[in-house]
Tab-separated table of C-alpha atoms in Angstrom:
chain	number	residue	atom	x	y	z
E	2	MET	CA	-22.174	-10.118	-21.881
E	3	ASP	CA	-24.783	-11.543	-19.490
E	4	TRP	CA	-26.283	-8.200	-18.427
E	5	ASP	CA	-29.344	-9.891	-16.889
E	6	HIS	CA	-27.162	-11.641	-14.340
E	7	ILE	CA	-25.163	-8.465	-13.694
E	8	VAL	CA	-28.279	-6.359	-13.151
E	9	GLU	CA	-29.589	-8.914	-10.661
E	10	GLU	CA	-26.308	-8.729	-8.728
E	11	LEU	CA	-26.519	-4.928	-8.679
E	12	LYS	CA	-30.072	-5.107	-7.360
E	13	GLU	CA	-28.891	-7.368	-4.552
E	14	ILE	CA	-26.040	-5.011	-3.640
E	15	LEU	CA	-27.981	-1.735	-3.808
E	16	GLN	CA	-31.439	-2.974	-2.888
E	17	ILE	CA	-33.088	-0.645	-5.411
E	18	PRO	CA	-35.078	-1.186	-8.632
E	19	LEU	CA	-32.999	-1.342	-11.816
E	20	LYS	CA	-34.176	-1.588	-15.384
E	21	ARG	CA	-32.509	-2.362	-18.712
E	22	GLU	CA	-33.790	-0.866	-21.913
E	23	VAL	CA	-32.712	-0.026	-25.431
E	24	MET	CA	-33.177	3.462	-26.867
E	25	SER	CA	-32.319	5.128	-30.132
E	26	ALA	CA	-29.005	6.908	-30.516
E	27	ASP	CA	-30.929	10.171	-31.067
E	28	ASP	CA	-32.766	9.744	-27.747
E	29	TRP	CA	-29.463	9.018	-26.046
E	30	ASP	CA	-27.936	12.155	-27.549
E	31	ARG	CA	-30.611	14.167	-25.808
E	32	LEU	CA	-29.648	12.573	-22.470
E	33	ALA	CA	-25.879	12.345	-22.734
E	34	SER	CA	-23.148	14.688	-23.851
E	35	ARG	CA	-22.304	12.735	-26.985
E	36	ARG	CA	-23.227	9.575	-28.860
E	37	GLN	CA	-21.862	6.235	-27.700
E	38	THR	CA	-19.664	3.912	-29.677
E	39	GLN	CA	-18.768	0.339	-28.911
E	40	GLU	CA	-15.436	1.558	-27.498
E	41	ASP	CA	-16.994	4.421	-25.539
E	42	ILE	CA	-19.412	2.879	-23.084
E	43	LEU	CA	-20.687	3.889	-19.680
E	44	ARG	CA	-21.466	7.527	-20.441
E	45	ARG	CA	-24.149	8.809	-18.100
E	46	GLY	CA	-27.257	10.807	-18.859
E	47	GLY	CA	-30.291	11.916	-16.881
E	48	LYS	CA	-33.835	13.237	-17.189
E	49	ASN	CA	-36.822	13.727	-14.857
E	50	GLY	CA	-35.067	12.289	-11.813
E	51	ARG	CA	-33.885	9.214	-13.685
E	52	VAL	CA	-30.281	8.227	-14.356
E	53	TYR	CA	-29.276	6.279	-17.458
E	54	ILE	CA	-25.927	4.525	-17.815
E	55	ALA	CA	-25.010	3.279	-21.269
E	56	LEU	CA	-23.928	-0.356	-21.403
E	57	GLY	CA	-23.078	-0.553	-25.092
E	58	THR	CA	-24.335	-0.181	-28.632
E	59	PRO	CA	-25.907	-3.410	-29.913
E	60	LYS	CA	-26.441	-1.623	-33.261
E	61	PRO	CA	-25.026	1.659	-34.641
E	62	ASP	CA	-28.357	3.464	-34.130
E	63	LEU	CA	-29.218	1.903	-30.728
E	64	VAL	CA	-27.877	2.296	-27.182
E	65	GLU	CA	-28.482	-0.215	-24.386
E	66	VAL	CA	-28.825	1.502	-21.013
E	67	LEU	CA	-29.335	0.783	-17.340
E	68	GLU	CA	-32.034	2.964	-15.774
E	69	LEU	CA	-32.396	3.811	-12.079
E	70	GLU	CA	-34.019	6.447	-9.917
E	71	GLU	CA	-31.535	9.141	-8.892
E	72	ALA	CA	-33.164	9.799	-5.519
E	73	LEU	CA	-32.510	6.187	-4.427
E	74	VAL	CA	-28.724	6.335	-4.701
E	75	THR	CA	-26.014	8.568	-3.278
E	76	PRO	CA	-23.304	9.982	-5.599
E	77	SER	CA	-20.795	7.475	-4.228
E	78	GLU	CA	-23.196	4.586	-4.818
E	79	LEU	CA	-23.752	5.803	-8.364
E	80	ARG	CA	-20.011	5.832	-8.945
E	81	LEU	CA	-19.842	2.326	-7.487
E	82	VAL	CA	-22.438	1.162	-10.019
E	83	GLU	CA	-20.339	2.607	-12.822
E	84	MET	CA	-17.189	0.905	-11.545
E	85	LEU	CA	-19.011	-2.414	-11.250
E	86	LEU	CA	-20.219	-2.118	-14.807
E	87	GLU	CA	-16.763	-1.151	-16.036
E	88	ALA	CA	-15.266	-4.188	-14.344
E	89	TRP	CA	-17.891	-6.560	-15.655
E	90	ALA	CA	-17.596	-5.111	-19.123
E	91	GLY	CA	-13.893	-5.827	-19.098
E	92	LYS	CA	-13.030	-2.136	-19.265
E	93	ALA	CA	-11.407	-1.891	-15.827
E	94	HIS	CA	-7.644	-1.968	-16.234
E	95	LEU	CA	-4.480	-1.319	-14.273
E	96	ARG	CA	-2.969	2.165	-14.423
E	97	SER	CA	-0.191	0.668	-16.491
E	98	GLU	CA	-2.842	0.415	-19.237
E	99	GLU	CA	-2.476	-3.355	-19.409
E	100	PRO	CA	-5.812	-5.142	-19.808
E	101	VAL	CA	-6.988	-7.130	-16.812
E	102	GLN	CA	-8.394	-10.568	-17.385
E	103	LEU	CA	-11.165	-10.870	-14.827
E	104	VAL	CA	-10.840	-14.420	-13.619
E	105	ASN	CA	-13.388	-14.683	-10.851
E	106	GLU	CA	-15.677	-12.794	-8.510
E	107	ASP	CA	-12.911	-12.184	-5.942
E	108	GLU	CA	-10.832	-10.333	-8.512
E	109	ARG	CA	-13.814	-8.297	-9.675
E	110	LYS	CA	-14.485	-7.147	-6.130
E	111	ALA	CA	-10.797	-6.383	-5.609
E	112	LEU	CA	-10.739	-4.211	-8.717
E	113	LEU	CA	-13.694	-2.213	-7.424
E	114	VAL	CA	-11.858	-1.486	-4.169
E	115	ARG	CA	-8.748	-0.650	-6.175
E	116	GLU	CA	-10.512	1.851	-8.410
E	117	TRP	CA	-12.100	3.590	-5.444
E	118	LEU	CA	-8.819	3.653	-3.506
E	119	LEU	CA	-6.716	5.065	-6.328
E	120	ASP	CA	-9.334	7.644	-7.211
E	121	ARG	CA	-9.447	8.951	-3.618
E	122	LEU	CA	-5.655	8.754	-3.117
E	123	GLU	CA	-4.997	10.703	-6.294
E	124	SER	CA	-7.404	13.408	-5.139
E	125	GLY	CA	-5.629	13.601	-1.750
E	126	ASP	CA	-8.820	12.678	0.105
E	127	PHE	CA	-7.476	10.325	2.788
E	128	ARG	CA	-10.494	10.621	5.115
E	129	ALA	CA	-13.289	9.412	2.841
E	130	ASP	CA	-15.353	6.419	3.946
E	131	MET	CA	-15.735	3.542	1.549
E	132	PRO	CA	-19.137	3.408	-0.214
E	133	GLU	CA	-21.445	1.394	2.018
E	134	PRO	CA	-22.541	-1.193	-0.593
E	135	LEU	CA	-18.916	-2.049	-1.372
E	136	ALA	CA	-17.817	-2.164	2.284
E	137	THR	CA	-20.805	-4.305	3.247
E	138	GLN	CA	-20.347	-6.751	0.400
E	139	LEU	CA	-16.702	-7.304	1.336
E	140	SER	CA	-17.276	-7.357	5.129
E	141	LEU	CA	-15.000	-4.369	5.713
E	142	TYR	CA	-16.714	-3.131	8.858
E	143	THR	CA	-14.591	-5.405	11.045
E	144	PRO	CA	-10.926	-4.654	11.876
E	145	ARG	CA	-8.376	-5.981	9.390
E	146	ILE	CA	-4.588	-6.006	9.338
E	147	PRO	CA	-3.287	-4.329	6.163
E	148	PHE	CA	-0.058	-5.298	4.415
E	149	LEU	CA	1.452	-3.529	1.417
E	150	VAL	CA	3.881	-5.293	-0.930
E	151	ASN	CA	6.008	-3.493	-3.498
E	152	GLY	CA	7.810	-5.850	-5.865
E	153	ASP	CA	11.263	-5.287	-7.368
E	154	TYR	CA	10.834	-8.022	-9.974
E	155	THR	CA	11.297	-7.198	-13.656
E	156	GLY	CA	8.516	-5.428	-15.514
E	157	MET	CA	8.284	-8.321	-17.963
E	158	ARG	CA	6.988	-10.701	-15.318
E	159	LYS	CA	3.238	-11.339	-15.234
E	160	VAL	CA	1.724	-11.897	-11.807
E	161	SER	CA	-1.362	-14.087	-11.573
E	162	TYR	CA	-3.959	-12.748	-9.155
E	163	VAL	CA	-5.381	-16.200	-8.507
E	164	GLU	CA	-1.981	-17.813	-7.866
E	165	LEU	CA	-0.821	-15.027	-5.565
E	166	LYS	CA	-4.059	-15.085	-3.577
E	167	ARG	CA	-3.811	-18.855	-3.182
E	168	LEU	CA	-0.207	-18.545	-1.995
E	169	LEU	CA	-1.075	-15.838	0.541
E	170	GLU	CA	-4.045	-17.756	1.920
E	171	SER	CA	-1.825	-20.799	2.344
E	172	PHE	CA	0.725	-18.689	4.224
E	173	PHE	CA	-1.794	-16.958	6.506
E	174	ASP	CA	-3.977	-20.083	6.777
E	175	GLU	CA	-7.133	-18.014	6.281
E	176	GLU	CA	-9.070	-16.192	3.591
E	177	ILE	CA	-7.633	-12.777	2.744
E	178	LEU	CA	-8.646	-9.874	0.509
E	179	LEU	CA	-6.015	-9.183	-2.144
E	180	ILE	CA	-6.165	-5.869	-4.019
E	181	PRO	CA	-3.796	-5.057	-6.914
E	182	LEU	CA	-3.014	-1.327	-6.806
E	183	MET	CA	-0.352	0.056	-9.124
E	184	GLU	CA	1.949	-2.184	-11.147
E	185	LYS	CA	3.996	-4.317	-8.718
E	186	GLU	CA	2.004	-3.006	-5.745
E	187	TRP	CA	-0.375	-5.246	-3.812
E	188	LEU	CA	-2.587	-4.534	-0.803
E	189	ILE	CA	-3.438	-7.472	1.483
E	190	LEU	CA	-6.121	-7.407	4.170
E	191	GLY	CA	-5.994	-10.166	6.779
E	192	SER	CA	-8.111	-10.718	9.864
E	193	GLU	CA	-7.242	-9.315	13.288
E	194	GLY	CA	-7.014	-12.936	14.434
E	195	LEU	CA	-3.566	-13.151	12.801
E	196	LEU	CA	-2.260	-10.760	15.425
E	197	THR	CA	-3.906	-12.635	18.283
E	198	ALA	CA	-2.466	-15.957	17.103
E	199	SER	CA	1.050	-14.502	16.881
E	200	GLN	CA	0.859	-13.051	20.393
E	201	GLU	CA	-0.517	-16.303	21.842
E	202	GLU	CA	2.395	-18.266	20.373
E	203	ASP	CA	4.852	-15.989	22.162
E	204	ARG	CA	2.936	-16.231	25.431
E	205	GLU	CA	3.232	-20.000	25.231
E	206	GLY	CA	6.982	-19.500	24.888
E	207	GLY	CA	7.045	-17.485	28.088
E	208	GLU	CA	7.391	-14.059	26.452
E	209	GLU	CA	4.837	-11.286	26.177
E	210	GLU	CA	4.885	-9.825	22.674
E	211	THR	CA	3.795	-6.237	22.024
E	212	GLN	CA	1.444	-5.419	19.184
E	213	GLU	CA	4.298	-3.826	17.224
E	214	GLU	CA	6.487	-6.896	17.715
E	215	ALA	CA	3.687	-9.207	16.573
E	216	LEU	CA	3.074	-7.078	13.475
E	217	PHE	CA	6.802	-7.078	12.719
E	218	SER	CA	6.868	-10.881	12.998
E	219	LEU	CA	3.958	-11.204	10.574
E	220	CYS	CA	5.524	-8.731	8.183
E	221	SER	CA	8.914	-10.430	8.370
E	222	GLY	CA	7.408	-13.849	7.715
E	223	LEU	CA	5.442	-12.511	4.766
E	224	TYR	CA	8.581	-10.976	3.263
E	225	GLU	CA	10.557	-14.206	3.637
E	226	MET	CA	7.808	-16.227	1.998
E	227	LEU	CA	7.319	-13.803	-0.914
E	228	SER	CA	11.025	-13.322	-1.560
E	229	ASN	CA	11.672	-17.066	-1.600
E	230	GLU	CA	8.549	-18.411	-3.300
E	231	TRP	CA	7.107	-15.640	-5.454
E	232	VAL	CA	8.538	-12.269	-6.497
E	233	GLY	CA	12.100	-12.420	-5.253
E	234	GLU	CA	13.211	-8.985	-4.085
E	235	CYS	CA	10.350	-6.947	-2.642
E	236	HIS	CA	9.513	-4.361	0.021
E	237	VAL	CA	6.860	-5.073	2.655
E	238	THR	CA	5.100	-2.985	5.277
E	239	THR	CA	2.101	-3.314	7.549
E	240	ASN	CA	0.008	-1.129	9.837
E	241	TYR	CA	-2.134	-1.369	12.953
E	242	PRO	CA	-5.460	-3.249	12.682
E	243	LYS	CA	-8.159	-0.830	11.537
E	244	THR	CA	-11.683	-0.926	10.154
E	245	PRO	CA	-11.141	-0.664	6.367
E	246	ALA	CA	-14.501	0.939	5.619
E	247	ALA	CA	-13.455	4.040	7.564
E	248	SER	CA	-9.659	4.055	7.525
E	249	LEU	CA	-8.303	2.143	4.521
E	250	LEU	CA	-7.284	5.288	2.641
E	251	SER	CA	-5.200	6.747	5.467
E	252	SER	CA	-3.687	3.335	6.211
E	253	VAL	CA	-2.579	2.807	2.600
E	254	GLN	CA	-1.185	6.343	2.456
E	255	GLU	CA	0.863	5.722	5.637
E	256	MET	CA	2.181	2.392	4.341
E	257	ARG	CA	3.137	3.883	0.975
E	258	GLU	CA	4.997	6.634	2.790
E	259	ALA	CA	6.809	4.077	4.975
E	260	ILE	CA	8.077	2.177	1.917
E	261	ARG	CA	9.099	5.403	0.178
E	262	LEU	CA	11.027	6.614	3.234
E	263	GLY	CA	12.506	3.176	3.869
E	264	LYS	CA	13.848	2.933	0.323
E	265	LYS	CA	15.373	6.391	0.674
E	266	TYR	CA	16.895	6.220	4.158
E	267	HIS	CA	17.392	2.494	4.753
E	268	VAL	CA	18.851	1.075	1.566
E	269	GLY	CA	19.306	-2.661	1.940
E	270	SER	CA	16.318	-3.085	4.244
E	271	ASN	CA	13.100	-4.598	2.933
E	272	LEU	CA	10.794	-4.147	5.936
E	273	HIS	CA	9.532	-0.607	6.505
E	274	LEU	CA	7.147	-0.009	9.403
E	275	PRO	CA	5.255	3.300	9.791
E	276	TRP	CA	5.787	3.583	13.556
E	277	THR	CA	9.590	3.427	13.103
E	278	MET	CA	9.752	6.285	10.578
E	279	HIS	CA	9.153	9.368	12.740
E	280	MET	CA	12.609	10.882	12.257
E	281	GLU	CA	12.734	9.937	8.567
E	282	ARG	CA	9.362	11.590	8.018
E	283	LEU	CA	10.614	14.766	9.662
E	284	LEU	CA	13.868	14.805	7.683
E	285	TYR	CA	12.074	14.200	4.396
E	286	ALA	CA	10.355	17.571	4.804
E	287	VAL	CA	13.697	19.393	5.127
E	288	PRO	CA	14.936	21.043	1.880
E	289	ASP	CA	17.836	19.243	0.142
E	290	GLN	CA	20.234	22.147	0.607
E	291	ASP	CA	19.614	22.248	4.360
E	292	ARG	CA	20.154	18.505	4.629
E	293	MET	CA	23.511	18.705	2.861
E	294	GLN	CA	24.674	21.615	5.030
E	295	PHE	CA	23.816	19.680	8.193
E	296	VAL	CA	25.730	16.589	7.011
E	297	ASP	CA	28.757	18.719	6.082
E	298	HIS	CA	28.706	20.371	9.488
E	299	ILE	CA	28.450	17.154	11.546
E	300	LEU	CA	30.455	14.747	9.369
E	301	ARG	CA	32.765	17.151	7.613
E	302	GLY	CA	35.593	15.485	5.685
E	303	ILE	CA	35.378	11.992	7.186
E	304	ASP	CA	34.444	9.866	4.168
E	305	HIS	CA	37.637	7.872	4.724
E	306	VAL	CA	36.359	6.912	8.214
E	307	LEU	CA	32.799	6.026	7.223
E	308	ASP	CA	33.556	2.754	5.494
E	309	GLN	CA	31.058	-0.093	5.611
E	310	GLU	CA	32.507	-1.420	8.857
E	311	MET	CA	32.126	1.903	10.669
E	312	LEU	CA	28.648	2.511	9.270
E	313	SER	CA	27.524	-0.936	10.391
E	314	THR	CA	29.053	-0.383	13.823
E	315	LEU	CA	27.296	2.937	14.361
E	316	GLU	CA	23.936	1.756	13.001
E	317	ASN	CA	23.917	-1.306	15.250
E	318	PHE	CA	25.062	0.800	18.203
E	319	PHE	CA	22.125	3.171	17.737
E	320	ALA	CA	19.658	0.350	17.042
E	321	LEU	CA	20.624	-1.246	20.381
E	322	ASP	CA	20.150	1.974	22.355
E	323	CYS	CA	23.902	2.701	22.553
E	324	ASN	CA	24.487	-0.440	24.602
E	325	VAL	CA	28.171	-1.383	24.226
E	326	SER	CA	27.862	-5.004	25.379
E	327	GLU	CA	24.808	-5.813	23.240
E	328	THR	CA	26.349	-4.160	20.180
E	329	ALA	CA	29.588	-6.136	20.565
E	330	LYS	CA	27.564	-9.366	20.766
E	331	LYS	CA	25.519	-8.441	17.702
E	332	LEU	CA	28.658	-7.678	15.685
E	333	TYR	CA	30.544	-10.735	17.016
E	334	ILE	CA	33.459	-8.588	18.153
E	335	HIS	CA	35.187	-8.029	21.486
E	336	ARG	CA	33.915	-5.184	23.614
E	337	ASN	CA	37.347	-3.491	23.423
E	338	THR	CA	37.243	-3.653	19.607
E	339	LEU	CA	33.953	-1.796	19.636
E	340	LEU	CA	35.282	0.824	22.045
E	341	TYR	CA	38.328	1.289	19.794
E	342	ARG	CA	36.082	1.995	16.798
E	343	LEU	CA	33.962	4.481	18.759
E	344	ASP	CA	37.097	6.237	20.022
E	345	LYS	CA	38.464	6.409	16.482
E	346	PHE	CA	35.197	8.014	15.316
E	347	LYS	CA	35.428	10.527	18.177
E	348	GLN	CA	38.993	11.476	17.225
E	349	GLU	CA	38.014	12.119	13.607
E	350	THR	CA	34.750	13.981	14.218
E	351	GLY	CA	34.874	15.318	17.732
E	352	LYS	CA	31.557	13.504	18.388
E	353	ASP	CA	31.313	10.937	21.173
E	354	VAL	CA	28.289	8.790	20.313
E	355	ARG	CA	28.250	7.407	23.854
E	356	THR	CA	26.776	10.732	24.955
E	357	PHE	CA	23.116	11.481	24.275
E	358	ASN	CA	23.497	14.798	22.409
E	359	ASP	CA	26.258	13.581	20.083
E	360	ALA	CA	24.420	10.309	19.453
E	361	VAL	CA	21.314	12.213	18.299
E	362	LEU	CA	23.367	14.460	16.000
E	363	VAL	CA	25.348	11.602	14.468
E	364	LYS	CA	22.316	9.325	14.018
E	365	THR	CA	20.502	12.135	12.186
E	366	ALA	CA	23.557	12.947	10.076
E	367	LEU	CA	24.030	9.291	9.103
E	368	LEU	CA	20.453	9.048	7.873
E	369	LEU	CA	21.079	12.049	5.650
E	370	TYR	CA	24.643	11.032	4.734
E	371	LYS	CA	23.573	7.912	2.874
E	372	VAL	CA	21.063	9.924	0.845
E	373	THR	CA	23.400	12.802	-0.021
E	374	LYS	CA	26.238	10.387	-0.837
E	375	ARG	CA	24.055	8.544	-3.373
E	376	LYS	CA	23.189	11.877	-5.004
């Protein structure tokens, strides 16, 4: 391990003096809680305002340490140093306990962000700012568009960080930050310019695209590319452009929630956008028993009516704001055929989805129906 090079990189990041030294195992025992072994590195000790981080044991009775002045670093910066050393020592690994082969500097940096993210997410601290040295090094003080990808490929498949990053940069036509989170879960940070480019293309076509529509287009294109050229089946979400140094935790938490809710309430869909999940988020908080009682009350005894054709009809009708003509076009059926189906549903349930109140009740019940039916 080229610790000299690593220490120089740490000095450049932290802008503080660092020193390597070797001490006896007995001296280390007086600083740390227990003696180091070759497999148990990076235990921390301290004395007289100095912090010592063990790098390894070159001999059974010796411990190599990194020494720094405690007053010159914040607790978060100290943790960052430890994570850097873990990564460089080859001890950083995915939560699946599979060893990570650190290929290049980009992957090392990504693993540092990953470790910090997962540590904060697991603690439920969604408001923490990223440690300044890490955010500065990765230029995360400018707005970025986040994407989250959750793969449905088999667990046996090995995903190459370098190959995936190259594929994504070819798709976006710019440099991106790729961060592997849990197994089959990848966070992508692209520039805000992606959004601007998408909106400009639509303006040239004579249409003004909203921010949400532009984000959906980017997300949809990303899904198509990944499903066809990389992982096959996968789930994709995105979020509004934000400054990662201050908001990455909350953004990832929102995107994870969107995928979780989408998988639960919109089976068959692969794009799950946070700003479309308000009702699903509310329903998810309702106890299971209450959900089932509501479904029974609104859709009591009509399983024979809710075949795939009727479900598709109602879902498209609601998605198109209860517009009869647009729904008939979308389903490639005559307007009278659509009206016949809606009348049939009204006869069976007593609910006329062409009225606002009944439409709200039925839309809510259908969201819950698919979940309770699977159970």
